[in-house]
Coordinates of C-alpha atoms in Angstrom, one line a residue:
Chain M
M1 CA 11.3 8.3 15.1
F2 CA 10.0 6.7 11.8
F3 CA 12.6 4.7 10.0
E4 CA 11.9 3.0 6.6
G5 CA 13.2 -0.6 7.0
A6 CA 12.5 -1.7 3.4
E7 CA 15.7 -2.0 1.4
K8 CA 16.7 -1.2 -2.1
K9 CA 19.0 -4.0 -3.5
L10 CA 21.7 -3.8 -6.1
E11 CA 23.6 -6.8 -7.5
I12 CA 26.3 -6.4 -10.1
I13 CA 28.4 -9.1 -11.7
V14 CA 31.4 -7.8 -13.5
G15 CA 32.9 -9.0 -16.8
P16 CA 36.2 -10.8 -17.3
T17 CA 38.3 -7.7 -18.0
V18 CA 37.8 -6.5 -14.4
A19 CA 40.5 -7.5 -11.8
N20 CA 39.3 -9.2 -8.6
L21 CA 36.9 -6.7 -7.0
R22 CA 38.2 -7.7 -3.5
Q23 CA 41.5 -6.0 -4.4
Q24 CA 39.8 -2.6 -4.7
D25 CA 41.0 -0.2 -2.0
I26 CA 38.7 0.3 1.0
S27 CA 38.4 3.9 -0.1
F28 CA 36.4 2.7 -3.2
W29 CA 33.8 0.9 -1.0
T30 CA 33.6 3.8 1.4
A31 CA 32.9 6.1 -1.5
L32 CA 30.4 3.7 -3.0
V33 CA 28.3 3.5 0.1
R34 CA 28.7 7.3 0.7
H35 CA 26.9 7.8 -2.6
A36 CA 23.9 6.1 -1.0
N37 CA 24.3 8.2 2.2
A38 CA 25.6 5.2 4.1
D39 CA 28.7 4.5 6.1
I40 CA 30.7 1.3 6.8
L41 CA 30.3 0.3 10.5
S42 CA 32.3 -2.9 10.5
S43 CA 33.5 -5.7 8.3
L44 CA 34.0 -9.5 8.1
K45 CA 36.2 -11.3 5.6
N46 CA 36.9 -14.8 4.6
D47 CA 38.5 -16.5 1.6
H48 CA 35.5 -15.8 -0.6
C49 CA 33.8 -12.7 0.5
D50 CA 34.1 -9.4 2.2
A51 CA 31.0 -8.4 4.2
Y52 CA 30.4 -4.8 5.3
L53 CA 27.8 -3.9 7.9
L54 CA 26.5 -0.4 6.9
S55 CA 24.7 2.3 8.8
E56 CA 22.0 1.5 6.3
S57 CA 22.1 -2.3 5.9
S58 CA 24.9 -4.3 4.1
L59 CA 27.5 -4.6 1.3
F60 CA 29.0 -7.9 0.2
V61 CA 31.9 -8.1 -2.2
W62 CA 33.0 -11.3 -4.0
D63 CA 35.8 -11.6 -6.6
D64 CA 33.4 -10.9 -9.5
R65 CA 30.3 -9.4 -8.0
I66 CA 28.8 -7.2 -5.3
L67 CA 25.5 -7.1 -3.5
I68 CA 24.4 -4.0 -1.6
L69 CA 21.3 -3.5 0.4
T70 CA 20.4 -0.1 1.7
C71 CA 17.3 0.9 3.7
G72 CA 16.0 4.2 5.2
S73 CA 15.9 7.0 2.6
S74 CA 19.3 6.0 1.1
A75 CA 20.0 6.8 -2.5
L76 CA 21.3 3.5 -3.7
I77 CA 20.8 4.6 -7.3
N78 CA 23.8 6.9 -6.9
S79 CA 25.9 4.0 -5.7
A80 CA 24.9 2.1 -8.9
R81 CA 25.9 5.1 -11.1
Y82 CA 29.2 5.4 -9.2
F83 CA 30.0 1.7 -9.7
I84 CA 29.1 1.6 -13.4
E85 CA 31.1 4.7 -14.1
N86 CA 34.2 3.4 -12.3
V87 CA 34.0 -0.3 -13.2
T88 CA 32.9 -0.2 -16.8
D89 CA 32.7 -3.9 -17.7
I90 CA 29.3 -4.9 -16.3
A91 CA 28.2 -8.4 -17.2
F92 CA 24.9 -8.2 -15.3
L93 CA 23.1 -5.8 -13.1
S94 CA 19.9 -6.2 -11.1
Y95 CA 18.2 -3.5 -9.1
Q96 CA 15.2 -4.1 -6.8
R97 CA 13.0 -2.0 -4.7
K98 CA 10.3 -3.1 -2.3
N99 CA 7.2 -1.0 -1.5
E100 CA 7.9 1.4 1.3
Y101 CA 5.7 2.4 4.2
H102 CA 6.2 6.1 3.4
A103 CA 7.2 6.3 -0.3
Q104 CA 6.9 10.1 -0.3
L105 CA 9.9 10.3 2.0
Q106 CA 12.2 8.5 -0.4
Y107 CA 15.0 10.3 -2.4
S108 CA 13.5 9.1 -5.7
T109 CA 10.9 6.8 -7.2
F110 CA 11.7 3.5 -8.9
A111 CA 10.6 5.0 -12.2
E112 CA 13.1 7.8 -11.7
D113 CA 15.8 5.3 -10.7
I114 CA 15.4 3.2 -13.8
A115 CA 15.4 6.3 -16.1
Q116 CA 18.9 7.0 -14.7
L117 CA 20.0 3.4 -15.0
R118 CA 18.9 3.2 -18.6
R119 CA 21.1 6.1 -19.6
L120 CA 24.1 3.8 -18.5
I121 CA 22.9 0.3 -19.3
P122 CA 19.9 -1.2 -21.2
G123 CA 17.5 -3.3 -19.2
K124 CA 14.0 -4.5 -18.6
A125 CA 12.0 -3.4 -15.6
F126 CA 8.7 -4.6 -14.1
R127 CA 6.5 -4.4 -11.1
V128 CA 5.0 -7.5 -9.5
G129 CA 2.1 -7.1 -7.1
H130 CA -0.7 -4.5 -6.9
L131 CA 0.1 -0.9 -5.9
D132 CA -2.4 -1.0 -3.0
T133 CA -0.6 -3.9 -1.3
H134 CA 2.9 -5.4 -1.2
H135 CA 4.7 -5.1 -4.5
Q136 CA 8.2 -5.3 -5.8
Y137 CA 10.1 -3.5 -8.5
F138 CA 12.8 -5.3 -10.5
F139 CA 15.3 -4.0 -13.1
C140 CA 17.5 -6.5 -14.9
S141 CA 20.1 -5.5 -17.5
E142 CA 20.0 -7.0 -20.9
G143 CA 22.9 -8.8 -22.5
D144 CA 24.6 -12.1 -23.0
Y145 CA 25.1 -13.0 -19.4
R146 CA 23.5 -16.3 -18.3
A147 CA 22.7 -17.1 -14.7
Q148 CA 24.8 -19.9 -13.1
S149 CA 22.7 -22.8 -11.8
Q150 CA 24.1 -22.3 -8.3
D151 CA 23.3 -18.6 -8.3
N152 CA 20.2 -18.7 -6.1
T153 CA 19.0 -16.3 -3.4
V154 CA 15.9 -16.1 -1.2
E155 CA 14.5 -13.1 0.6
L156 CA 12.0 -13.2 3.4
L157 CA 10.5 -9.8 4.2
M158 CA 8.3 -9.6 7.4
Y159 CA 5.9 -6.8 8.2
H160 CA 4.3 -5.9 11.6
I161 CA 6.1 -8.3 13.9
R162 CA 4.4 -9.4 17.1
G163 CA 5.1 -11.5 20.2
E164 CA 7.8 -11.8 22.8
L165 CA 10.8 -11.1 20.6
A166 CA 9.0 -8.0 19.0
E167 CA 8.4 -6.7 22.5
Y168 CA 12.0 -7.4 23.6
L169 CA 13.3 -5.5 20.6
N170 CA 11.3 -2.5 21.6
S171 CA 12.5 -2.5 25.2
E172 CA 15.1 -0.4 26.9
E173 CA 17.2 -3.3 28.3
Q174 CA 17.9 -5.2 25.1
S175 CA 21.4 -6.4 24.4
Q176 CA 23.3 -7.6 21.3
G177 CA 24.1 -10.9 23.0
E178 CA 20.6 -11.6 24.1
I179 CA 19.2 -10.8 20.6
C180 CA 21.7 -13.3 19.0
A181 CA 20.7 -15.9 21.6
R182 CA 17.0 -15.5 20.9
L183 CA 17.7 -15.6 17.1
K184 CA 19.5 -18.9 17.7
L185 CA 22.1 -17.9 15.1
D186 CA 24.6 -20.6 16.1
T187 CA 22.0 -23.4 15.8
L188 CA 20.4 -22.1 12.6
F189 CA 23.6 -21.4 10.9
P190 CA 26.4 -23.7 12.1
G191 CA 29.8 -22.8 10.7
F192 CA 28.9 -19.2 10.0
V193 CA 30.9 -16.3 11.4
F194 CA 28.7 -13.3 12.3
D195 CA 29.1 -9.5 12.5
V196 CA 26.3 -7.8 14.4
H197 CA 25.3 -4.2 15.3
L198 CA 22.7 -2.9 17.7
F199 CA 21.5 0.6 16.8
E200 CA 20.4 3.3 19.2
P201 CA 17.6 3.4 20.3
Y202 CA 16.3 0.5 18.2
G203 CA 17.4 -1.6 15.3
F204 CA 19.6 -4.7 14.8
S205 CA 21.7 -5.7 11.8
M206 CA 23.6 -8.9 11.2
N207 CA 25.9 -10.2 8.4
G208 CA 27.1 -13.8 8.4
L209 CA 29.6 -15.6 6.2
W210 CA 30.4 -19.3 5.6
G211 CA 32.6 -19.9 2.6
K212 CA 30.9 -18.2 -0.3
Y213 CA 27.6 -18.2 1.5
Y214 CA 26.1 -15.1 3.2
I215 CA 23.2 -14.4 5.4
T216 CA 22.0 -10.9 6.3
L217 CA 19.2 -9.9 8.7
H218 CA 18.0 -6.4 9.4
I219 CA 15.4 -5.6 12.0
T220 CA 13.4 -2.3 12.2
P221 CA 11.4 -3.2 15.3
Q222 CA 9.3 -0.2 16.0
I223 CA 5.8 -1.3 17.1
G224 CA 3.2 0.7 19.1
Q225 CA 0.9 3.6 18.5
I226 CA 2.4 6.0 16.0
Y227 CA 5.2 4.3 14.3
A228 CA 3.8 0.8 13.9
C229 CA 5.9 0.2 10.8
S230 CA 8.0 -2.7 12.0
Y231 CA 10.0 -4.6 9.3
V232 CA 12.5 -7.5 9.3
S233 CA 14.4 -8.7 6.3
F234 CA 16.4 -11.9 5.9
E235 CA 18.3 -12.9 2.8
T236 CA 20.8 -15.6 1.9
N237 CA 22.4 -17.4 -1.1
L238 CA 22.2 -20.7 0.8
N239 CA 19.9 -23.2 -1.0
L240 CA 17.4 -23.5 1.8
S241 CA 15.5 -26.3 0.1
R242 CA 18.6 -28.5 0.7
Y243 CA 19.5 -27.0 4.1
P244 CA 19.0 -29.1 7.2
Q245 CA 17.5 -26.2 9.3
A246 CA 13.9 -25.0 8.6
V247 CA 15.2 -21.4 8.6
L248 CA 12.2 -19.6 7.1
G249 CA 9.7 -21.4 9.3
Y250 CA 11.7 -20.7 12.4
L251 CA 12.0 -16.9 11.6
L252 CA 8.3 -16.7 10.8
N253 CA 7.4 -18.2 14.1
L254 CA 9.9 -16.1 16.0
F255 CA 8.8 -12.7 14.6
S256 CA 5.1 -13.7 13.9
P257 CA 4.6 -11.0 11.3
V258 CA 1.1 -10.1 10.2
S259 CA 2.2 -10.5 6.6
W260 CA 5.3 -11.4 4.7
D261 CA 6.8 -11.7 1.2
L262 CA 9.0 -14.3 -0.2
I263 CA 11.3 -13.6 -3.2
G264 CA 13.3 -16.3 -4.8
F265 CA 15.9 -16.1 -7.6
N266 CA 16.3 -19.7 -8.9
H267 CA 15.2 -20.9 -5.5
S268 CA 12.2 -23.2 -4.9
I269 CA 10.0 -21.8 -2.2
E270 CA 8.9 -24.3 0.4
V271 CA 8.3 -23.0 3.9
Q272 CA 8.1 -25.6 6.6
G273 CA 6.6 -24.9 10.0
A274 CA 5.3 -21.4 9.2
P275 CA 2.2 -20.1 11.2
E276 CA -1.1 -20.9 9.5
H277 CA -1.4 -18.5 6.5
L278 CA -2.9 -17.6 3.2
C279 CA -1.0 -16.8 0.0
L280 CA -2.7 -13.6 -1.2
G281 CA -0.8 -13.4 -4.5
R282 CA 2.1 -15.0 -6.3
C283 CA 4.0 -14.8 -9.5
S284 CA 6.8 -16.7 -11.3
L285 CA 8.7 -15.2 -14.2
M286 CA 11.8 -16.1 -16.2
T287 CA 14.3 -13.4 -17.2
E288 CA 16.3 -13.6 -20.4
Q289 CA 19.4 -14.4 -18.4
G290 CA 17.8 -17.5 -17.0
Y291 CA 16.7 -16.2 -13.5
D292 CA 13.5 -17.7 -12.4
I293 CA 12.1 -15.0 -10.1
Y294 CA 9.3 -15.9 -7.6
F295 CA 7.3 -13.4 -5.7
G296 CA 4.7 -14.4 -3.1
H297 CA 2.8 -12.3 -0.6
Y298 CA 1.4 -14.1 2.5
Q299 CA -0.7 -13.2 5.5
Q300 CA -1.5 -15.0 8.7
L301 CA -4.9 -16.7 8.6
Q302 CA -6.7 -14.6 11.2
A303 CA -8.4 -11.2 11.1
E304 CA -6.1 -8.7 12.7
V305 CA -7.8 -6.3 15.2
L306 CA -6.6 -2.9 13.9
I307 CA -5.6 -0.2 16.4
P308 CA -6.5 3.4 15.2
E309 CA -3.5 5.6 15.1
L310 CA -4.1 9.2 16.3
M311 CA -2.7 11.9 14.1
Chain Q
M1 CA -4.4 7.0 -18.8
F2 CA -4.1 6.5 -15.1
F3 CA -7.0 7.8 -13.1
E4 CA -7.2 7.7 -9.3
G5 CA -10.6 6.3 -8.4
A6 CA -10.3 6.5 -4.6
E7 CA -12.4 9.4 -3.2
K8 CA -11.9 12.0 -0.5
K9 CA -15.2 12.5 1.4
L10 CA -16.4 15.5 3.2
E11 CA -19.6 15.6 5.3
I12 CA -20.7 18.8 7.0
I13 CA -23.8 19.3 9.2
V14 CA -24.6 23.0 9.8
G15 CA -25.9 24.6 13.0
P16 CA -29.4 26.1 13.6
T17 CA -28.5 29.6 12.6
V18 CA -28.0 28.5 9.0
A19 CA -30.9 28.9 6.6
N20 CA -31.9 25.9 4.5
L21 CA -28.8 24.9 2.5
R22 CA -30.9 23.9 -0.5
Q23 CA -31.9 27.6 -0.9
Q24 CA -28.3 28.5 -1.7
D25 CA -27.9 29.7 -5.3
I26 CA -26.4 27.2 -7.7
S27 CA -23.4 29.6 -8.1
F28 CA -22.4 28.7 -4.5
W29 CA -22.3 24.9 -5.3
T30 CA -20.6 25.6 -8.6
A31 CA -17.9 27.6 -6.7
L32 CA -17.7 24.9 -4.0
V33 CA -16.9 22.1 -6.4
R34 CA -14.6 24.3 -8.5
H35 CA -12.4 24.7 -5.4
A36 CA -11.8 20.9 -5.6
N37 CA -11.2 21.3 -9.4
A38 CA -14.5 19.6 -10.2
D39 CA -17.5 20.6 -12.3
I40 CA -21.2 19.9 -12.0
L41 CA -22.4 17.6 -14.9
S42 CA -26.0 17.1 -14.0
S43 CA -28.4 17.1 -11.1
L44 CA -31.4 15.3 -9.6
K45 CA -33.7 16.8 -7.0
N46 CA -36.5 15.6 -4.8
D47 CA -38.3 17.0 -1.7
H48 CA -35.4 16.1 0.6
C49 CA -32.1 16.3 -1.3
D50 CA -30.4 17.8 -4.3
A51 CA -27.9 15.4 -5.9
Y52 CA -25.2 16.7 -8.2
L53 CA -23.1 14.4 -10.4
L54 CA -19.6 15.9 -10.7
S55 CA -16.8 15.5 -13.2
E56 CA -15.1 14.0 -10.1
S57 CA -17.8 12.0 -8.2
S58 CA -20.8 13.5 -6.3
L59 CA -22.3 16.3 -4.2
F60 CA -25.5 15.8 -2.1
V61 CA -27.2 18.7 -0.4
W62 CA -29.9 18.3 2.3
D63 CA -31.5 21.1 4.3
D64 CA -28.9 20.9 7.1
R65 CA -26.0 19.0 5.6
I66 CA -23.8 18.3 2.6
L67 CA -21.9 15.3 1.5
I68 CA -19.3 15.6 -1.2
L69 CA -17.1 12.9 -2.7
T70 CA -14.3 13.7 -5.1
C71 CA -11.8 11.4 -6.8
G72 CA -8.8 11.8 -9.1
S73 CA -6.3 14.4 -7.9
S74 CA -9.1 16.8 -6.7
A75 CA -8.4 19.2 -3.9
L76 CA -11.4 18.6 -1.7
I77 CA -9.7 20.3 1.2
N78 CA -10.1 23.6 -0.6
S79 CA -13.9 23.0 -0.9
A80 CA -14.0 22.3 2.8
R81 CA -12.2 25.7 3.5
Y82 CA -14.6 27.5 1.1
F83 CA -17.7 26.1 2.8
I84 CA -16.4 26.8 6.4
E85 CA -15.4 30.3 5.5
N86 CA -18.8 31.0 3.9
V87 CA -21.2 29.1 6.1
T88 CA -19.7 29.8 9.5
D89 CA -22.0 27.8 11.8
I90 CA -20.7 24.3 11.6
A91 CA -22.2 21.7 13.9
F92 CA -20.2 18.7 12.7
L93 CA -17.6 18.1 10.0
S94 CA -16.0 14.8 9.0
Y95 CA -13.3 14.4 6.4
Q96 CA -12.1 11.1 5.1
R97 CA -9.5 9.9 2.7
K98 CA -8.8 6.4 1.4
N99 CA -5.3 5.1 0.5
E100 CA -4.6 6.0 -3.1
Y101 CA -2.9 3.8 -5.7
H102 CA -0.5 6.7 -6.5
A103 CA -0.4 8.9 -3.4
Q104 CA 2.5 10.9 -4.8
L105 CA 0.2 12.3 -7.6
Q106 CA -2.2 13.8 -5.1
Y107 CA -2.6 17.6 -4.5
S108 CA -1.8 17.1 -0.8
T109 CA -1.4 14.5 1.9
F110 CA -4.0 13.8 4.6
A111 CA -1.6 15.2 7.2
E112 CA -1.4 18.5 5.2
D113 CA -5.2 18.6 4.9
I114 CA -5.8 18.2 8.6
A115 CA -3.2 20.9 9.4
Q116 CA -5.4 23.3 7.2
L117 CA -8.6 22.1 8.7
R118 CA -7.4 22.5 12.3
R119 CA -6.7 26.2 11.6
L120 CA -10.5 26.5 11.1
I121 CA -12.1 23.9 13.3
P122 CA -10.8 21.7 16.1
G123 CA -10.9 18.0 15.5
K124 CA -9.5 14.5 16.1
A125 CA -7.8 12.6 13.3
F126 CA -6.7 9.0 13.0
R127 CA -5.6 6.4 10.6
V128 CA -7.1 2.9 10.6
G129 CA -5.2 0.1 8.8
H130 CA -1.5 -0.4 8.1
L131 CA 0.4 1.8 5.6
D132 CA 1.5 -1.2 3.5
T133 CA -2.1 -2.2 2.8
H134 CA -5.6 -0.7 2.7
H135 CA -6.0 2.1 5.2
Q136 CA -8.4 5.0 5.9
Y137 CA -7.9 8.4 7.3
F138 CA -10.6 10.1 9.3
F139 CA -11.0 13.6 10.7
C140 CA -14.0 14.4 13.0
S141 CA -14.6 17.9 14.4
E142 CA -14.9 18.2 18.2
G143 CA -18.0 19.9 19.8
D144 CA -21.4 19.3 21.3
Y145 CA -23.0 17.7 18.2
R146 CA -24.5 14.2 18.8
A147 CA -25.1 11.7 16.0
Q148 CA -28.7 11.0 15.3
S149 CA -29.6 7.3 15.6
Q150 CA -30.8 7.2 12.0
D151 CA -27.6 8.8 10.7
N152 CA -26.0 5.7 9.3
T153 CA -23.9 5.2 6.1
V154 CA -22.1 2.3 4.6
E155 CA -19.3 2.4 2.0
L156 CA -18.2 -0.5 -0.1
L157 CA -14.8 0.0 -1.8
M158 CA -13.8 -2.6 -4.4
Y159 CA -10.3 -3.0 -5.8
H160 CA -9.1 -4.9 -8.9
I161 CA -12.5 -5.9 -10.4
R162 CA -12.7 -9.0 -12.6
G163 CA -15.1 -11.0 -14.7
E164 CA -17.7 -10.3 -17.3
L165 CA -18.8 -6.8 -16.2
A166 CA -15.2 -5.7 -15.7
E167 CA -14.4 -6.8 -19.2
Y168 CA -17.5 -5.0 -20.6
L169 CA -16.6 -1.8 -18.8
N170 CA -13.2 -1.8 -20.5
S171 CA -14.7 -2.5 -24.0
E172 CA -15.3 0.0 -26.8
E173 CA -19.0 -0.8 -27.3
Q174 CA -20.3 -0.1 -23.8
S175 CA -23.4 2.0 -23.3
Q176 CA -25.0 3.7 -20.4
G177 CA -28.2 1.7 -20.7
E178 CA -26.5 -1.6 -20.8
I179 CA -24.4 -0.8 -17.7
C180 CA -27.5 0.2 -15.8
A181 CA -29.2 -3.1 -16.9
R182 CA -26.2 -5.2 -15.8
L183 CA -26.1 -3.3 -12.5
K184 CA -29.9 -4.2 -12.0
L185 CA -30.4 -0.8 -10.5
D186 CA -34.2 -1.0 -10.8
T187 CA -34.3 -4.4 -9.0
L188 CA -31.8 -3.5 -6.3
F189 CA -33.2 0.0 -5.6
P190 CA -36.9 0.1 -6.4
G191 CA -38.4 3.6 -6.0
F192 CA -35.1 5.3 -6.6
V193 CA -34.6 7.9 -9.3
F194 CA -31.2 7.8 -11.0
D195 CA -28.8 10.2 -12.6
V196 CA -26.0 8.4 -14.5
H197 CA -23.0 9.5 -16.6
L198 CA -20.7 7.5 -18.8
F199 CA -17.2 9.0 -19.1
E200 CA -15.0 8.9 -22.2
P201 CA -13.2 6.6 -22.8
Y202 CA -14.0 4.8 -19.5
G203 CA -15.7 5.4 -16.2
F204 CA -19.3 5.4 -14.9
S205 CA -20.9 7.5 -12.2
M206 CA -24.4 7.2 -10.7
N207 CA -26.4 9.0 -8.1
G208 CA -29.8 7.8 -6.9
L209 CA -32.4 9.4 -4.7
W210 CA -35.5 8.0 -2.8
G211 CA -36.9 10.4 -0.2
K212 CA -34.0 11.4 2.0
Y213 CA -32.0 8.3 1.0
Y214 CA -29.1 8.4 -1.5
I215 CA -27.0 5.9 -3.3
T216 CA -23.9 6.7 -5.2
L217 CA -21.7 4.4 -7.3
H218 CA -18.5 5.3 -9.1
I219 CA -16.6 3.0 -11.4
T220 CA -13.0 3.4 -12.5
P221 CA -12.8 0.2 -14.6
Q222 CA -9.3 0.2 -16.1
I223 CA -7.9 -3.3 -16.0
G224 CA -5.1 -4.7 -18.1
Q225 CA -1.3 -4.4 -18.3
I226 CA -0.2 -1.0 -17.2
Y227 CA -3.0 0.7 -15.5
A228 CA -4.5 -2.2 -13.6
C229 CA -5.8 0.1 -10.9
S230 CA -9.5 -0.6 -11.1
Y231 CA -11.7 0.7 -8.4
V232 CA -15.4 0.8 -7.6
S233 CA -17.1 2.6 -4.8
F234 CA -20.7 2.3 -3.5
E235 CA -22.1 4.3 -0.7
T236 CA -25.6 4.8 0.8
N237 CA -27.4 6.1 3.9
L238 CA -29.9 3.2 3.5
N239 CA -29.8 0.9 6.5
L240 CA -28.9 -2.2 4.5
S241 CA -29.2 -4.5 7.4
R242 CA -33.0 -3.8 7.3
Y243 CA -33.2 -3.6 3.5
P244 CA -34.8 -6.4 1.5
Q245 CA -32.1 -6.7 -1.2
A246 CA -28.7 -8.1 -0.5
V247 CA -27.0 -5.1 -2.1
L248 CA -23.4 -5.6 -0.9
G249 CA -23.3 -9.3 -1.7
Y250 CA -24.8 -8.6 -5.2
L251 CA -22.2 -5.9 -6.0
L252 CA -19.3 -8.1 -4.7
N253 CA -20.4 -11.0 -7.0
L254 CA -21.0 -8.7 -9.9
F255 CA -17.6 -6.9 -9.7
S256 CA -15.6 -9.9 -8.2
P257 CA -12.9 -7.6 -6.7
V258 CA -9.6 -9.1 -5.5
S259 CA -10.1 -7.2 -2.3
W260 CA -12.6 -4.7 -0.7
D261 CA -13.1 -2.5 2.3
L262 CA -16.3 -1.9 4.2
I263 CA -16.8 1.2 6.2
G264 CA -19.8 1.8 8.4
F265 CA -21.0 4.8 10.4
N266 CA -23.5 3.5 12.9
H267 CA -24.2 0.6 10.5
S268 CA -23.9 -3.0 11.4
I269 CA -21.9 -4.8 8.7
E270 CA -23.4 -8.1 7.6
V271 CA -22.6 -9.1 4.0
Q272 CA -24.8 -11.9 2.6
G273 CA -23.8 -13.8 -0.4
A274 CA -20.3 -12.4 -0.9
P275 CA -17.7 -14.6 -2.7
E276 CA -15.6 -16.7 -0.3
H277 CA -13.3 -14.4 1.5
L278 CA -11.1 -13.6 4.5
C279 CA -11.3 -10.6 6.7
L280 CA -7.6 -9.4 6.9
G281 CA -8.2 -6.7 9.5
R282 CA -11.0 -4.9 11.2
C283 CA -11.6 -2.1 13.7
S284 CA -14.5 -0.6 15.5
L285 CA -14.3 2.7 17.3
M286 CA -16.6 5.2 18.8
T287 CA -16.2 8.9 18.3
E288 CA -17.2 11.5 20.9
Q289 CA -20.2 12.5 18.8
G290 CA -21.5 8.9 19.0
Y291 CA -20.5 7.7 15.6
D292 CA -19.6 4.0 15.8
I293 CA -17.1 3.7 12.9
Y294 CA -16.3 0.3 11.5
F295 CA -13.5 -0.5 9.0
G296 CA -12.8 -3.9 7.6
H297 CA -10.5 -5.0 4.9
Y298 CA -11.4 -8.2 3.0
Q299 CA -9.8 -10.4 0.3
Q300 CA -11.1 -13.3 -1.8
L301 CA -10.0 -16.6 -0.4
Q302 CA -7.7 -17.7 -3.3
A303 CA -4.1 -16.9 -4.2
E304 CA -4.1 -14.4 -7.1
V305 CA -1.8 -15.1 -9.9
L306 CA 0.0 -11.8 -10.3
I307 CA 0.9 -10.5 -13.8
P308 CA 4.2 -8.6 -13.9
E309 CA 3.7 -5.1 -15.3
L310 CA 6.5 -3.9 -17.6
M311 CA 7.8 -0.4 -16.9

């Protein structure tokens, strides 16, 4: 029953010699995600972006770039190799892994992944955060590419969710419609079109599109005795610091996680309305391509009463 | 250069049919520690206890019980099997593992260890603490044994040490005598006799005895860019809540760790004079044998500025 929610993330921007990526046949994307041991469940398209909901998270395709997130024990590194080998003009590639609950169940380590990547494309890699708590691994390709000023993303990763919604997401009678209503998707993200999937017996995934903007939310809700490894991720390329809704604060109150991480790429991190918390660690660093990467690890400001887990 | 400081811990109390354990030949103890891939470096004896300093931590032998701590990638589970198979009358056994920085480099997982133990002795096992942060695994044998009221121990585990002593312990010119002086062993533990060892190029171990009381301190000091996985452990069967020196507060100020754990067996946890901190999580539980086990995870109350580690 254990499912690893934490995603691996691959973003690739192609060079000018590559035709519009959205004209690639669906068989290419099916093969791409199969290399990571994932399948396409459904899709959503608008004039800017094709968004695929996967059995393990999400794939977004724009004219000149892709973003793919895969969770579980997926082998995203194999999708990266497949893409690089088939679409040879790569302007920029970034590959990211979060610390997993059960790293020993993964297909490969980050160190093994970047050894493979470096045979195909030069790049710098680093870890932010200590090994004994939340940490993130980043690989960024080297080269002449320069980040565009509007190219900003923010990731909110929530661990050990609690409260009413957490209980509901672990219940038998949950429904897709009710989850969407509780998430207030229409209020938080007016104008967006959504594609949602409720997994059996637990798990919820959502992609949303509005012009060139995406949101994606993935919930691994398992709480309780043995598999208390709940995880929720939210990510968007909206500039939330200029957005009318206090999205991050709303989600933090809704899921009430014990701890959370915020990661920004060229995105200032201001969280309004979050539960009272402490920043345990933070880091800002600038890549050669002009990406200002922020990582912060937060915890609610009260001692958690830990429940022993029988083994 | 990476060295895993976190220890595995085995405590065994033998039944009345077993002759005084201290009369066992040294070849038995040499073989016992060899099963964990450790060697005896030196020893210290008094009327109550024989204390051995090991290449990987410590072994203490009393008339009716042993305590062995081994760090690195030692296979303490094999020592446990060797002891049980040779000294068959076991009144009580507890086996404990702390979360490691690099769990994938270990000889075995805790789950594998307890599967082996359960072939020899029935017991209950549990984990305290979430997998994505500090956590502890405990195995306690089942049976009629009842904890003695004076059988109390406390463990202080410190992660990511900082400050003057941390710098000194990473320097070229360190000496055993100067480390002992900076630790103020004679002031903190009057009456104790000490056995210390300075490892090449880094690392310090100390056992101390005073009557039936032991102290043991192990320092894995590596700070800096790549192997920033420093770890210090202190453990004693002194009842520190009735002890004149504020030992835990002194050690916490001296090593200034980013985070620390406190584990008590029938030992109330009051830390006087610690740096300003937050308790992130805590747990108290009572075993069938009457051991009141406390686990608490603490962090200094300031956001740490994280340094990216190049890979």
